[in-house]
mmCIF file of C-alpha atoms in Angstrom:
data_model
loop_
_atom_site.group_PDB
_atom_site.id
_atom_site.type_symbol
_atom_site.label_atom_id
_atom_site.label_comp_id
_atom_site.label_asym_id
_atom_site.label_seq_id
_atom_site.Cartn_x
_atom_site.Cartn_y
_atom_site.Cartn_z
ATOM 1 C CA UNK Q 1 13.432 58.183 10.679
ATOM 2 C CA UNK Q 2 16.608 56.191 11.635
ATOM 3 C CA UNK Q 3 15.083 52.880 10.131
ATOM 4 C CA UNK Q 4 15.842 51.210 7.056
ATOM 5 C CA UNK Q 5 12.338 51.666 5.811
ATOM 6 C CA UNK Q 6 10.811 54.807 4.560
ATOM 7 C CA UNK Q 7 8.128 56.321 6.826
ATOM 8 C CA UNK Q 8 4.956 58.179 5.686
ATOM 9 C CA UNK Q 9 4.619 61.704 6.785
ATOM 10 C CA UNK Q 10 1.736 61.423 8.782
ATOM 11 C CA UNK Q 11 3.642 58.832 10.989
ATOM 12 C CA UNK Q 12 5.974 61.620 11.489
ATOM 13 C CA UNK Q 13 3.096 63.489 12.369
ATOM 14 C CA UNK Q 14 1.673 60.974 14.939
ATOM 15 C CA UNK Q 15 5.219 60.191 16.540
ATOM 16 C CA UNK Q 16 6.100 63.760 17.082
ATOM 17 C CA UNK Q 17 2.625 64.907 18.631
ATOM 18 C CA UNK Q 18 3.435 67.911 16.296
ATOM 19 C CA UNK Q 19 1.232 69.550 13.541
ATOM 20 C CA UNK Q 20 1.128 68.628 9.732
ATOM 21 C CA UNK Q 21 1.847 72.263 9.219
ATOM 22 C CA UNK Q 22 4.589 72.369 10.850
ATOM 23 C CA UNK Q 23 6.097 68.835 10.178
ATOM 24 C CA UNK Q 24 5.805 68.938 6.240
ATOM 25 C CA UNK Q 25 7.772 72.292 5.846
ATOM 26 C CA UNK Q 26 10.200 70.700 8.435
ATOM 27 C CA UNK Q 27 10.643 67.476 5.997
ATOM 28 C CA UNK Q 28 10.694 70.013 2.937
ATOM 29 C CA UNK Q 29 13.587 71.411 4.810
ATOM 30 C CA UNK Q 30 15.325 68.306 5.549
ATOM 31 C CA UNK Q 31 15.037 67.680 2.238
ATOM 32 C CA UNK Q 32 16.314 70.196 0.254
ATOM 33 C CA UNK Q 33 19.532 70.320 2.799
ATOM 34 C CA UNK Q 34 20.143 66.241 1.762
ATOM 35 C CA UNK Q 35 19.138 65.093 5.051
ATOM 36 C CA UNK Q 36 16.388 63.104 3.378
ATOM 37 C CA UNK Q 37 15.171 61.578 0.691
ATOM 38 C CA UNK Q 38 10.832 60.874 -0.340
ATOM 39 C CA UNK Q 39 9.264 59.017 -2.973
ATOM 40 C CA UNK Q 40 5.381 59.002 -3.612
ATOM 41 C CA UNK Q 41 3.671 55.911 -2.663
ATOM 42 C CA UNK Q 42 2.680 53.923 -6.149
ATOM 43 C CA UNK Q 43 0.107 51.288 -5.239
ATOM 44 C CA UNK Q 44 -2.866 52.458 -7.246
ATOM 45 C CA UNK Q 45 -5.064 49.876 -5.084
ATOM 46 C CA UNK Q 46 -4.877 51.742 -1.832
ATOM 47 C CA UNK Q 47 -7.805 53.835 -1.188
ATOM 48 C CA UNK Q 48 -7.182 57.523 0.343
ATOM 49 C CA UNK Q 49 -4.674 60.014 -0.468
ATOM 50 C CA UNK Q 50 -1.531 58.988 -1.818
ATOM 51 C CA UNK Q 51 1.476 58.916 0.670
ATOM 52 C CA UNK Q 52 4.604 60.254 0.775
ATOM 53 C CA UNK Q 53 7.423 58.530 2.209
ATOM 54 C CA UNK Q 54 10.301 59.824 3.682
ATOM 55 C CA UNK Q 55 14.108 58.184 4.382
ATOM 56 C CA UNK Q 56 16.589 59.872 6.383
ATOM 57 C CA UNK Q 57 20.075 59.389 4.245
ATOM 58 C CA UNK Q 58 23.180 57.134 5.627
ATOM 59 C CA UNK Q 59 25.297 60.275 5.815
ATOM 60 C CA UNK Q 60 22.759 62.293 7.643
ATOM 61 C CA UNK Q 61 22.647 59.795 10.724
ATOM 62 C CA UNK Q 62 25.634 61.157 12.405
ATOM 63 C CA UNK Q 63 24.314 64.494 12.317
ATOM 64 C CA UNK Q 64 21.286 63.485 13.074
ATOM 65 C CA UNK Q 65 22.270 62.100 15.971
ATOM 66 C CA UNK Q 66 24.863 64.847 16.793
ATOM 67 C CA UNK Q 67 21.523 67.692 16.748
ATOM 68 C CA UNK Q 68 19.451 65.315 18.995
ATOM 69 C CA UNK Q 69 21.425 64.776 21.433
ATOM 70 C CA UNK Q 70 22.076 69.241 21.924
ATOM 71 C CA UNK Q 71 18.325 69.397 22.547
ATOM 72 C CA UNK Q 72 17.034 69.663 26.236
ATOM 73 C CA UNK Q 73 13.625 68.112 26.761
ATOM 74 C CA UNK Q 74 10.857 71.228 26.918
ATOM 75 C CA UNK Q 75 9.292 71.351 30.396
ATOM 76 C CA UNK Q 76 5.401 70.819 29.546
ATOM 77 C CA UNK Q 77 3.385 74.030 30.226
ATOM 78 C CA UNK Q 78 1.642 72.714 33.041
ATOM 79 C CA UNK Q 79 4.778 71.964 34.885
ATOM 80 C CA UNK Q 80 5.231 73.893 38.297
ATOM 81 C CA UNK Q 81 2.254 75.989 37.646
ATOM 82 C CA UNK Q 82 0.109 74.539 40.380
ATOM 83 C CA UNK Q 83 2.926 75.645 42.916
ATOM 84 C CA UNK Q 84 3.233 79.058 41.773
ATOM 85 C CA UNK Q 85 0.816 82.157 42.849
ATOM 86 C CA UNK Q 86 0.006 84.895 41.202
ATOM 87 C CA UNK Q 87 -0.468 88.452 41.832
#
């Protein structure tokens, strides 16, 4: 969410392999703290459900950045398990 250009939320969605239910509470979130900033898409000519697009704010970057860079990849589940026996 670092670019200049707002994102939809399902592109969050799609980039973070995560679920809409747990991505849209995490951009509500974001949000309401100031991280954030979303606008409703306008463009009555677009068929489907309107979009919502989210910005992350110039003052958030740092922190932003700060947070991501604390967080240790997560080992995927299958990882080790095939050298492992259990009882």
């Amino acid at each position: 969410m670092e670019s200049p250009d707002a994102i939809w939320g399902l592109q969050v969605v799609k980039a973070t392999g995560l679920k809409t239910g747990t991505v849209y509470p995490i951009l509500e979130r974001l949000e309401a703290a100031g991280w954030i900033t979303s606008e409703w898409d306008t463009d009555l000519t677009r068929k489907g459900p309107r979009r919502r697009y989210f910005k992350l704010e110039a003052a958030a970057v740092p922190y932003a950045r700060e947070y991501i860079s604390t967080q240790q990849p997560k080992p995927s589940l299958g990882a080790g398990l095939h050298s492992r026996k259990f009882a």
